[in-house]
Amino acid sequence: MNEGFRFTCLFLIFTVFFGVQTFRTQAQSTHVFTEGLAIQNQHRYGREVIFTDQVAFQLANGAFENPTENGKVSSDSEDTWQVVRTDDSGRFRGRLRAGYLYLTYESTKKQTALLRMSGASMCYVNGVPRGGDIYGDGWLYLPVPLEKGKNEILARFTGLWSGISAELILDASPVLLKTADATLPDIVLGQPGNDRLIGAVVVVNATSKTITDGKMEVILNGTVATSSLPSIPPMSIRKVGFDINAASVSAKGEYNATLNLHLGNKKADSQQITLFGREATEHYKQTFISEIDGSVQYYGVAPQVGGSKAGSALFLSVHGAGVEGIGQARAYKPKTWGTLVAPTNRRPRGFNWEDWGRIDAMEVLAIAEEKFRPNPSKIYLTGHSMGGHGTWYLGATFAGKWAAIAPCAGYPTLMGYGSADGKIPEETDHPTEKLLLRASNPSNVIQLAKNYTAAGVYIHHGDSDRVVSVDYARQMRQILGEFHPDFSYYEYPGGSHWFGDESVDWKPLFDYFEWHETPHDTVVHRVEFSTANTAVSSQSRWVHILQQTEPLNYSRVNLLRNVKSRSISGSTENIQHLGLETSSFATGAEITLSLDNQPEITWKNDGSGMLYLKNSEGKWEISEVPNLSDKGTVRNGTFKEPFNNRMVYVYGTSGNKAENEWAYNKARFDAEMWYYRGNGAVDIVSDREFDLVKHGDRGIIIYGNADTNRAWRTLLTASPIQVSRNRIQLGSDVMDGADLGAYFMVPRADNPSLGVAVISGTGLAGLHAANANQYFAGGSGFPDYVIFTADLPINGVDAIKATGFYQNDWSLPAVK
């Protein structure tokens, strides 16, 4: 609801009809839904491909019937649709779990509206999937087309239903700014670069045409900065970045800036934002352009007392669910011996510090290392709650990066702890589901626990925590107690989940940090290291796991280096290519290798700094550098990997009307979900607009199949998986039918580090079955490829026709 609307609230005319309140101003009317039908226990989503959802199944197959009071979704359901009404706060509430809310609106004409629905994980508007505001933030406005007559909204809610509010804003401007979800920097007085700060707000395009000529004018303290905006597709939203010139700001305080959105020579909208001038001694926010997607992100800073000094310590603190990065930073008093930075995980809940949350954390760490120039041996990691999990996860994943880690009130694995995204399921004996779950192996820090020996560990937990049980801390204390020579453990007596800033800013914890430094690799002679994905984590000290034998299974080394005897010995597991740094040995020295109880290998150190080894049919031999185009440390697969590299969504336009509509609607839905979950921004282009050169340095996401998307010929001719109408070919295996769907990725043939992800199907049922997904949920596992039938939402694993991981040369695995 914009500020102009709030200002004119005294002049509202109120009517109620069909369960809808109507408020009118001179410019617009707002219809607030007050009555609907709700049903529970209709779906179950976890962090994997398999899910249960009878409604999604019916929608995919065109069999969904309009709900009626006391009616059922299916004959075997025990739950029925029941009338629900909003309470005094204007929200639909009730102790309903895992269900749907059905709303209708009678429009007197065909028109465009803005849908503001708060509290739903996603929704269908007249059958078209749209993004959701699952955490009830209230700033998601989606342009939607309304038909004359009855319009239907079907909202999916999860967990314990805390409430949904819904309204349609009519007669709004066709293009407008929304500033409630702004990403903005602080103006740090005296800091270089204040003339080129960056921020971001949302632009709503409620027209039928792509915006290509947008510009943002920012007026701050009399200084103007103008930026060209990226394209914004029709009937969609996009968070756009813009320049801010704050060079004229020289005093602490609040500063209002005017944003003017121009389309060509016309001003489309104008809004205000507030920026803050901060002293360099205060906690502050810093924005940056993320390499994940080119969007504007920020991190919080608790500056070092007296100003940052090169060679001091650097603390990376990762926040809990619902906490902002700047809020995390402000929980810490500034330290005399280092600077603390708090990344955002892309959102207050974000990705559980996995997937793109992991990349965000390490991206901020790299920026902070360049900005503050800390001592590389004094980098520390800590976090609270979800950030406690993030500490366990990042600490195990990037072994050797941290001098010490300190999880506070944290849980080790997503498998053991649920959230609104659902849990990763427990282990299973079903061979297909085992393959699916293998994609989540990097999330299981219990299997990576030996990596913690690379750093000191301080566990901090309240003994009366009812949100994250202290049993998780005790579990990790027991695990570490079996092998770790240097960890400390403290249960805060009577401590709840949050018992004040001491929940994180705990003096003994920072004292423990100060006692620890990362030893130089030259003095660390034993390395025990594990990884489940070499493109995520491949190195500890002087050991590099360059390629796995079985992708996404655990690869392990336990190696001992003896410089005096010029030898390296030990054991390996699930490794195809291994790299060993040899700079500790004298050039010309003969090095003896003894691996896995095999005959010794002798190698003369040529001074290159690295020895490459290949496991050939179970036998180690000296080799060359692995082929960079193969699976390895840069590109190792899983369907989600192409989303890491400034992805561009390419929707098909060469199909029939229904196929083309599906492709655009699905691409837009994914863009809306990426924006909401990841504070992100995505380029959406048609297959006609896709250009191999222009998009040469991007991860590509294809929507459609060989018959409906022209970019298929350009990118996927050599793919071992081919999808067309009524047929999927998986190598020599052919599957026929119009009800097949597929998620898969292949490498870009023109680039050794990038990939193409494909959301596809053989017909409308298969395509629509791909609408319901969890691939933007943190830690969710999707193998390299999954092919399924449209009855996946009701038949689960039995609907999976094929799934798995490519071999290292990107070929399909041999049929066993």
mmCIF file of N, CA and C in Angstrom, residues 280-395:
data_model
loop_
_atom_site.group_PDB
_atom_site.id
_atom_site.type_symbol
_atom_site.label_atom_id
_atom_site.label_comp_id
_atom_site.label_asym_id
_atom_site.label_seq_id
_atom_site.Cartn_x
_atom_site.Cartn_y
_atom_site.Cartn_z
ATOM 1 N N ALA A 280 32.396 6.501 11.067
ATOM 2 C CA ALA A 280 33.123 5.259 10.795
ATOM 3 C C ALA A 280 33.239 4.382 12.030
ATOM 4 N N THR A 281 32.968 4.925 13.209
ATOM 5 C CA THR A 281 33.027 4.148 14.450
ATOM 6 C C THR A 281 31.718 3.435 14.756
ATOM 7 N N GLU A 282 30.650 3.730 13.988
ATOM 8 C CA GLU A 282 29.341 3.116 14.209
ATOM 9 C C GLU A 282 29.191 1.845 13.375
ATOM 10 N N HIS A 283 28.237 1.014 13.762
ATOM 11 C CA HIS A 283 27.854 -0.104 12.911
ATOM 12 C C HIS A 283 27.216 0.449 11.643
ATOM 13 N N TYR A 284 27.509 -0.176 10.516
ATOM 14 C CA TYR A 284 26.981 0.357 9.258
ATOM 15 C C TYR A 284 26.757 -0.756 8.233
ATOM 16 N N LYS A 285 25.984 -0.417 7.178
ATOM 17 C CA LYS A 285 25.713 -1.314 6.055
ATOM 18 C C LYS A 285 26.548 -0.903 4.851
ATOM 19 N N GLN A 286 26.998 -1.905 4.116
ATOM 20 C CA GLN A 286 27.766 -1.658 2.890
ATOM 21 C C GLN A 286 27.135 -2.485 1.775
ATOM 22 N N THR A 287 26.833 -1.895 0.634
ATOM 23 C CA THR A 287 26.240 -2.629 -0.486
ATOM 24 C C THR A 287 27.309 -3.021 -1.499
ATOM 25 N N PHE A 288 26.968 -4.017 -2.315
ATOM 26 C CA PHE A 288 27.882 -4.495 -3.358
ATOM 27 C C PHE A 288 27.072 -5.203 -4.435
ATOM 28 N N ILE A 289 27.684 -5.390 -5.600
ATOM 29 C CA ILE A 289 27.060 -6.135 -6.692
ATOM 30 C C ILE A 289 27.476 -7.598 -6.577
ATOM 31 N N SER A 290 26.500 -8.473 -6.440
ATOM 32 C CA SER A 290 26.785 -9.893 -6.267
ATOM 33 C C SER A 290 27.110 -10.552 -7.604
ATOM 34 N N GLU A 291 28.116 -11.405 -7.590
ATOM 35 C CA GLU A 291 28.466 -12.160 -8.787
ATOM 36 C C GLU A 291 27.491 -13.308 -9.036
ATOM 37 N N ILE A 292 26.632 -13.622 -8.083
ATOM 38 C CA ILE A 292 25.661 -14.702 -8.286
ATOM 39 C C ILE A 292 24.697 -14.325 -9.404
ATOM 40 N N ASP A 293 24.158 -13.095 -9.327
ATOM 41 C CA ASP A 293 23.130 -12.701 -10.294
ATOM 42 C C ASP A 293 23.203 -11.237 -10.697
ATOM 43 N N GLY A 294 24.237 -10.516 -10.249
ATOM 44 C CA GLY A 294 24.349 -9.111 -10.609
ATOM 45 C C GLY A 294 23.446 -8.195 -9.817
ATOM 46 N N SER A 295 22.809 -8.699 -8.770
ATOM 47 C CA SER A 295 21.902 -7.888 -7.969
ATOM 48 C C SER A 295 22.669 -7.139 -6.884
ATOM 49 N N VAL A 296 21.991 -6.180 -6.247
ATOM 50 C CA VAL A 296 22.575 -5.402 -5.159
ATOM 51 C C VAL A 296 22.295 -6.114 -3.841
ATOM 52 N N GLN A 297 23.344 -6.408 -3.089
ATOM 53 C CA GLN A 297 23.233 -7.019 -1.769
ATOM 54 C C GLN A 297 23.986 -6.147 -0.763
ATOM 55 N N TYR A 298 23.886 -6.519 0.512
ATOM 56 C CA TYR A 298 24.613 -5.727 1.503
ATOM 57 C C TYR A 298 25.166 -6.637 2.593
ATOM 58 N N TYR A 299 26.078 -6.096 3.376
ATOM 59 C CA TYR A 299 26.540 -6.765 4.587
ATOM 60 C C TYR A 299 26.663 -5.718 5.693
ATOM 61 N N GLY A 300 26.581 -6.173 6.940
ATOM 62 C CA GLY A 300 26.716 -5.289 8.082
ATOM 63 C C GLY A 300 28.132 -5.333 8.629
ATOM 64 N N VAL A 301 28.543 -4.244 9.244
ATOM 65 C CA VAL A 301 29.903 -4.129 9.775
ATOM 66 C C VAL A 301 29.852 -3.631 11.217
ATOM 67 N N ALA A 302 30.576 -4.313 12.103
ATOM 68 C CA ALA A 302 30.906 -3.786 13.425
ATOM 69 C C ALA A 302 32.379 -3.401 13.355
ATOM 70 N N PRO A 303 32.676 -2.103 13.203
ATOM 71 C CA PRO A 303 34.048 -1.690 12.896
ATOM 72 C C PRO A 303 35.003 -1.907 14.069
ATOM 73 N N GLN A 304 36.248 -2.060 13.750
ATOM 74 C CA GLN A 304 37.282 -2.208 14.757
ATOM 75 C C GLN A 304 37.444 -0.895 15.531
ATOM 76 N N VAL A 305 37.633 -1.007 16.833
ATOM 77 C CA VAL A 305 37.870 0.178 17.660
ATOM 78 C C VAL A 305 39.126 0.898 17.155
ATOM 79 N N GLY A 306 38.989 2.190 16.907
ATOM 80 C CA GLY A 306 40.124 2.963 16.416
ATOM 81 C C GLY A 306 40.321 2.870 14.922
ATOM 82 N N GLY A 307 39.409 2.188 14.233
ATOM 83 C CA GLY A 307 39.526 2.049 12.786
ATOM 84 C C GLY A 307 40.225 0.765 12.403
ATOM 85 N N SER A 308 39.879 0.236 11.241
ATOM 86 C CA SER A 308 40.458 -1.037 10.805
ATOM 87 C C SER A 308 41.937 -0.856 10.514
ATOM 88 N N LYS A 309 42.694 -1.855 10.906
ATOM 89 C CA LYS A 309 44.139 -1.836 10.698
ATOM 90 C C LYS A 309 44.532 -3.094 9.953
ATOM 91 N N ALA A 310 45.302 -2.958 8.889
ATOM 92 C CA ALA A 310 45.771 -4.120 8.147
ATOM 93 C C ALA A 310 46.513 -5.057 9.091
ATOM 94 N N GLY A 311 46.242 -6.354 8.940
ATOM 95 C CA GLY A 311 46.885 -7.345 9.787
ATOM 96 C C GLY A 311 46.113 -7.681 11.042
ATOM 97 N N SER A 312 44.953 -7.015 11.249
ATOM 98 C CA SER A 312 44.104 -7.348 12.398
ATOM 99 C C SER A 312 43.269 -8.580 12.083
ATOM 100 N N ALA A 313 42.384 -8.911 13.005
ATOM 101 C CA ALA A 313 41.507 -10.066 12.818
ATOM 102 C C ALA A 313 40.276 -9.677 12.005
ATOM 103 N N LEU A 314 39.621 -10.696 11.433
ATOM 104 C CA LEU A 314 38.348 -10.516 10.739
ATOM 105 C C LEU A 314 37.402 -11.605 11.214
ATOM 106 N N PHE A 315 36.202 -11.182 11.676
ATOM 107 C CA PHE A 315 35.190 -12.121 12.163
ATOM 108 C C PHE A 315 34.028 -12.135 11.176
ATOM 109 N N LEU A 316 33.647 -13.298 10.701
ATOM 110 C CA LEU A 316 32.470 -13.455 9.852
ATOM 111 C C LEU A 316 31.370 -14.026 10.725
ATOM 112 N N SER A 317 30.278 -13.273 10.893
ATOM 113 C CA SER A 317 29.172 -13.715 11.743
ATOM 114 C C SER A 317 27.916 -13.893 10.910
ATOM 115 N N VAL A 318 27.338 -15.095 10.955
ATOM 116 C CA VAL A 318 26.180 -15.422 10.117
ATOM 117 C C VAL A 318 24.925 -15.482 10.992
ATOM 118 N N HIS A 319 23.881 -14.825 10.543
ATOM 119 C CA HIS A 319 22.709 -14.564 11.378
ATOM 120 C C HIS A 319 21.727 -15.723 11.414
ATOM 121 N N GLY A 320 20.775 -15.613 12.329
ATOM 122 C CA GLY A 320 19.712 -16.598 12.459
ATOM 123 C C GLY A 320 18.516 -16.258 11.599
ATOM 124 N N ALA A 321 17.537 -17.174 11.550
ATOM 125 C CA ALA A 321 16.345 -17.000 10.725
ATOM 126 C C ALA A 321 15.566 -15.778 11.184
ATOM 127 N N GLY A 322 15.222 -14.913 10.231
ATOM 128 C CA GLY A 322 14.442 -13.725 10.533
ATOM 129 C C GLY A 322 15.265 -12.540 10.976
ATOM 130 N N VAL A 323 16.590 -12.692 11.025
ATOM 131 C CA VAL A 323 17.464 -11.620 11.488
ATOM 132 C C VAL A 323 18.139 -10.967 10.290
ATOM 133 N N GLU A 324 18.186 -9.650 10.279
ATOM 134 C CA GLU A 324 18.885 -8.920 9.224
ATOM 135 C C GLU A 324 20.393 -8.937 9.487
ATOM 136 N N GLY A 325 21.170 -8.840 8.429
ATOM 137 C CA GLY A 325 22.614 -8.798 8.575
ATOM 138 C C GLY A 325 23.075 -7.646 9.458
ATOM 139 N N ILE A 326 22.474 -6.455 9.324
ATOM 140 C CA ILE A 326 22.890 -5.323 10.138
ATOM 141 C C ILE A 326 22.489 -5.544 11.596
ATOM 142 N N GLY A 327 21.359 -6.212 11.812
ATOM 143 C CA GLY A 327 20.964 -6.548 13.178
ATOM 144 C C GLY A 327 21.956 -7.505 13.822
ATOM 145 N N GLN A 328 22.465 -8.452 13.032
ATOM 146 C CA GLN A 328 23.479 -9.362 13.534
ATOM 147 C C GLN A 328 24.739 -8.592 13.918
ATOM 148 N N ALA A 329 25.169 -7.675 13.076
ATOM 149 C CA ALA A 329 26.377 -6.905 13.373
ATOM 150 C C ALA A 329 26.206 -6.077 14.646
ATOM 151 N N ARG A 330 25.009 -5.516 14.838
ATOM 152 C CA ARG A 330 24.782 -4.650 15.997
ATOM 153 C C ARG A 330 24.709 -5.415 17.310
ATOM 154 N N ALA A 331 24.618 -6.738 17.241
ATOM 155 C CA ALA A 331 24.635 -7.534 18.472
ATOM 156 C C ALA A 331 26.034 -7.603 19.084
ATOM 157 N N TYR A 332 27.037 -7.125 18.347
ATOM 158 C CA TYR A 332 28.423 -7.199 18.817
ATOM 159 C C TYR A 332 28.958 -5.805 19.134
ATOM 160 N N LYS A 333 29.602 -5.670 20.298
ATOM 161 C CA LYS A 333 30.358 -4.454 20.567
ATOM 162 C C LYS A 333 31.625 -4.474 19.707
ATOM 163 N N PRO A 334 32.031 -3.318 19.197
ATOM 164 C CA PRO A 334 33.272 -3.287 18.414
ATOM 165 C C PRO A 334 34.450 -3.836 19.205
ATOM 166 N N LYS A 335 35.342 -4.546 18.496
ATOM 167 C CA LYS A 335 36.496 -5.183 19.116
ATOM 168 C C LYS A 335 37.759 -4.360 18.853
ATOM 169 N N THR A 336 38.684 -4.435 19.787
ATOM 170 C CA THR A 336 39.931 -3.694 19.622
ATOM 171 C C THR A 336 40.874 -4.364 18.641
ATOM 172 N N TRP A 337 40.646 -5.645 18.371
ATOM 173 C CA TRP A 337 41.657 -6.389 17.608
ATOM 174 C C TRP A 337 41.157 -6.913 16.272
ATOM 175 N N GLY A 338 39.960 -6.438 15.837
ATOM 176 C CA GLY A 338 39.485 -6.883 14.543
ATOM 177 C C GLY A 338 38.131 -6.307 14.175
ATOM 178 N N THR A 339 37.759 -6.510 12.918
ATOM 179 C CA THR A 339 36.488 -6.051 12.353
ATOM 180 C C THR A 339 35.557 -7.236 12.186
ATOM 181 N N LEU A 340 34.272 -7.013 12.469
ATOM 182 C CA LEU A 340 33.267 -8.063 12.264
ATOM 183 C C LEU A 340 32.375 -7.694 11.092
ATOM 184 N N VAL A 341 32.136 -8.646 10.184
ATOM 185 C CA VAL A 341 31.217 -8.438 9.072
ATOM 186 C C VAL A 341 30.122 -9.495 9.131
ATOM 187 N N ALA A 342 28.910 -9.097 8.761
ATOM 188 C CA ALA A 342 27.747 -9.979 8.821
ATOM 189 C C ALA A 342 27.056 -10.002 7.467
ATOM 190 N N PRO A 343 27.239 -11.065 6.674
ATOM 191 C CA PRO A 343 26.528 -11.176 5.389
ATOM 192 C C PRO A 343 25.046 -11.407 5.619
ATOM 193 N N THR A 344 24.267 -11.422 4.546
ATOM 194 C CA THR A 344 22.808 -11.458 4.694
ATOM 195 C C THR A 344 22.171 -12.810 4.420
ATOM 196 N N ASN A 345 22.901 -13.767 3.799
ATOM 197 C CA ASN A 345 22.248 -15.012 3.387
ATOM 198 C C ASN A 345 21.196 -14.718 2.322
ATOM 199 N N ARG A 346 21.285 -13.515 1.730
ATOM 200 C CA ARG A 346 20.369 -13.002 0.705
ATOM 201 C C ARG A 346 19.031 -12.532 1.283
ATOM 202 N N ARG A 347 18.596 -13.095 2.389
ATOM 203 C CA ARG A 347 17.361 -12.694 3.049
ATOM 204 C C ARG A 347 17.487 -13.045 4.540
ATOM 205 N N PRO A 348 16.616 -12.491 5.394
ATOM 206 C CA PRO A 348 16.646 -12.870 6.808
ATOM 207 C C PRO A 348 16.500 -14.370 7.047
ATOM 208 N N ARG A 349 15.806 -15.077 6.131
ATOM 209 C CA ARG A 349 15.751 -16.540 6.227
ATOM 210 C C ARG A 349 16.551 -17.183 5.093
ATOM 211 N N GLY A 350 16.454 -16.648 3.932
ATOM 212 C CA GLY A 350 17.351 -17.009 2.847
ATOM 213 C C GLY A 350 17.469 -18.492 2.578
ATOM 214 N N PHE A 351 18.705 -18.987 2.604
ATOM 215 C CA PHE A 351 18.999 -20.350 2.144
ATOM 216 C C PHE A 351 19.691 -21.195 3.208
ATOM 217 N N ASN A 352 19.439 -20.892 4.491
ATOM 218 C CA ASN A 352 20.025 -21.693 5.567
ATOM 219 C C ASN A 352 21.551 -21.687 5.526
ATOM 220 N N TRP A 353 22.126 -20.689 4.882
ATOM 221 C CA TRP A 353 23.573 -20.569 4.686
ATOM 222 C C TRP A 353 24.141 -21.660 3.790
ATOM 223 N N GLU A 354 23.274 -22.359 3.077
ATOM 224 C CA GLU A 354 23.704 -23.336 2.088
ATOM 225 C C GLU A 354 23.402 -22.776 0.694
ATOM 226 N N ASP A 355 23.854 -23.497 -0.337
ATOM 227 C CA ASP A 355 23.598 -23.066 -1.707
ATOM 228 C C ASP A 355 24.010 -21.599 -1.896
ATOM 229 N N TRP A 356 23.053 -20.731 -2.267
ATOM 230 C CA TRP A 356 23.388 -19.338 -2.548
ATOM 231 C C TRP A 356 23.676 -18.564 -1.272
ATOM 232 N N GLY A 357 23.218 -19.041 -0.122
ATOM 233 C CA GLY A 357 23.617 -18.444 1.149
ATOM 234 C C GLY A 357 25.094 -18.668 1.413
ATOM 235 N N ARG A 358 25.575 -19.857 1.094
ATOM 236 C CA ARG A 358 27.003 -20.168 1.217
ATOM 237 C C ARG A 358 27.829 -19.245 0.317
ATOM 238 N N ILE A 359 27.376 -19.099 -0.932
ATOM 239 C CA ILE A 359 28.117 -18.254 -1.878
ATOM 240 C C ILE A 359 28.113 -16.807 -1.399
ATOM 241 N N ASP A 360 26.969 -16.333 -0.887
ATOM 242 C CA ASP A 360 26.874 -14.970 -0.370
ATOM 243 C C ASP A 360 27.865 -14.759 0.769
ATOM 244 N N ALA A 361 27.928 -15.714 1.692
ATOM 245 C CA ALA A 361 28.837 -15.578 2.837
ATOM 246 C C ALA A 361 30.284 -15.484 2.384
ATOM 247 N N MET A 362 30.668 -16.350 1.449
ATOM 248 C CA MET A 362 32.069 -16.346 1.001
ATOM 249 C C MET A 362 32.368 -15.158 0.092
ATOM 250 N N GLU A 363 31.348 -14.667 -0.594
ATOM 251 C CA GLU A 363 31.509 -13.468 -1.411
ATOM 252 C C GLU A 363 31.788 -12.264 -0.512
ATOM 253 N N VAL A 364 31.023 -12.147 0.578
ATOM 254 C CA VAL A 364 31.225 -11.055 1.526
ATOM 255 C C VAL A 364 32.588 -11.192 2.208
ATOM 256 N N LEU A 365 32.969 -12.421 2.543
ATOM 257 C CA LEU A 365 34.277 -12.613 3.166
ATOM 258 C C LEU A 365 35.392 -12.127 2.244
ATOM 259 N N ALA A 366 35.289 -12.451 0.958
ATOM 260 C CA ALA A 366 36.315 -12.016 0.003
ATOM 261 C C ALA A 366 36.348 -10.492 -0.109
ATOM 262 N N ILE A 367 35.171 -9.852 -0.125
ATOM 263 C CA ILE A 367 35.108 -8.385 -0.184
ATOM 264 C C ILE A 367 35.743 -7.788 1.068
ATOM 265 N N ALA A 368 35.413 -8.380 2.229
ATOM 266 C CA ALA A 368 35.938 -7.869 3.494
ATOM 267 C C ALA A 368 37.454 -8.062 3.588
ATOM 268 N N GLU A 369 37.956 -9.171 3.064
ATOM 269 C CA GLU A 369 39.403 -9.399 3.076
ATOM 270 C C GLU A 369 40.117 -8.335 2.249
ATOM 271 N N GLU A 370 39.529 -7.992 1.112
ATOM 272 C CA GLU A 370 40.139 -6.968 0.263
ATOM 273 C C GLU A 370 40.031 -5.588 0.894
ATOM 274 N N LYS A 371 38.903 -5.323 1.552
ATOM 275 C CA LYS A 371 38.661 -3.989 2.118
ATOM 276 C C LYS A 371 39.463 -3.761 3.399
ATOM 277 N N PHE A 372 39.481 -4.761 4.309
ATOM 278 C CA PHE A 372 40.082 -4.569 5.623
ATOM 279 C C PHE A 372 41.481 -5.176 5.745
ATOM 280 N N ARG A 373 41.892 -5.988 4.781
ATOM 281 C CA ARG A 373 43.229 -6.585 4.720
ATOM 282 C C ARG A 373 43.652 -7.216 6.053
ATOM 283 N N PRO A 374 42.884 -8.194 6.532
ATOM 284 C CA PRO A 374 43.216 -8.833 7.806
ATOM 285 C C PRO A 374 44.418 -9.762 7.676
ATOM 286 N N ASN A 375 44.932 -10.196 8.798
ATOM 287 C CA ASN A 375 45.925 -11.256 8.832
ATOM 288 C C ASN A 375 45.243 -12.546 8.392
ATOM 289 N N PRO A 376 45.700 -13.219 7.323
ATOM 290 C CA PRO A 376 45.023 -14.440 6.859
ATOM 291 C C PRO A 376 44.944 -15.537 7.907
ATOM 292 N N SER A 377 45.789 -15.472 8.906
ATOM 293 C CA SER A 377 45.769 -16.492 9.955
ATOM 294 C C SER A 377 44.817 -16.141 11.095
ATOM 295 N N LYS A 378 44.126 -14.983 10.966
ATOM 296 C CA LYS A 378 43.216 -14.542 12.026
ATOM 297 C C LYS A 378 41.821 -14.267 11.466
ATOM 298 N N ILE A 379 41.275 -15.253 10.784
ATOM 299 C CA ILE A 379 39.918 -15.158 10.250
ATOM 300 C C ILE A 379 39.053 -16.155 11.000
ATOM 301 N N TYR A 380 37.925 -15.683 11.541
ATOM 302 C CA TYR A 380 37.107 -16.478 12.452
ATOM 303 C C TYR A 380 35.658 -16.508 11.964
ATOM 304 N N LEU A 381 34.950 -17.548 12.360
ATOM 305 C CA LEU A 381 33.575 -17.777 11.906
ATOM 306 C C LEU A 381 32.686 -18.060 13.101
ATOM 307 N N THR A 382 31.555 -17.369 13.166
ATOM 308 C CA THR A 382 30.596 -17.621 14.231
ATOM 309 C C THR A 382 29.191 -17.308 13.720
ATOM 310 N N GLY A 383 28.179 -17.678 14.486
ATOM 311 C CA GLY A 383 26.798 -17.418 14.089
ATOM 312 C C GLY A 383 25.834 -18.013 15.080
ATOM 313 N N HIS A 384 24.569 -17.610 14.995
ATOM 314 C CA HIS A 384 23.560 -17.990 15.983
ATOM 315 C C HIS A 384 22.355 -18.628 15.321
ATOM 316 N N SER A 385 21.827 -19.695 15.918
ATOM 317 C CA SER A 385 20.603 -20.366 15.480
ATOM 318 C C SER A 385 20.788 -20.917 14.066
ATOM 319 N N MET A 386 20.013 -20.422 13.074
ATOM 320 C CA MET A 386 20.287 -20.830 11.702
ATOM 321 C C MET A 386 21.726 -20.493 11.339
ATOM 322 N N GLY A 387 22.237 -19.400 11.897
ATOM 323 C CA GLY A 387 23.638 -19.058 11.706
ATOM 324 C C GLY A 387 24.572 -19.993 12.459
ATOM 325 N N GLY A 388 24.070 -20.620 13.526
ATOM 326 C CA GLY A 388 24.847 -21.674 14.171
ATOM 327 C C GLY A 388 24.995 -22.859 13.247
ATOM 328 N N HIS A 389 23.892 -23.193 12.553
ATOM 329 C CA HIS A 389 23.997 -24.223 11.507
ATOM 330 C C HIS A 389 24.952 -23.755 10.414
ATOM 331 N N GLY A 390 24.827 -22.490 10.013
ATOM 332 C CA GLY A 390 25.726 -21.959 9.008
ATOM 333 C C GLY A 390 27.180 -22.062 9.425
ATOM 334 N N THR A 391 27.447 -21.887 10.715
ATOM 335 C CA THR A 391 28.817 -22.010 11.217
ATOM 336 C C THR A 391 29.304 -23.444 11.115
ATOM 337 N N TRP A 392 28.455 -24.389 11.539
ATOM 338 C CA TRP A 392 28.832 -25.799 11.387
ATOM 339 C C TRP A 392 29.069 -26.126 9.912
ATOM 340 N N TYR A 393 28.172 -25.637 9.040
ATOM 341 C CA TYR A 393 28.239 -25.978 7.614
ATOM 342 C C TYR A 393 29.444 -25.324 6.933
ATOM 343 N N LEU A 394 29.593 -24.008 7.089
ATOM 344 C CA LEU A 394 30.716 -23.317 6.455
ATOM 345 C C LEU A 394 32.041 -23.751 7.064
ATOM 346 N N GLY A 395 32.032 -24.041 8.351
ATOM 347 C CA GLY A 395 33.253 -24.485 9.010
ATOM 348 C C GLY A 395 33.754 -25.807 8.480
#
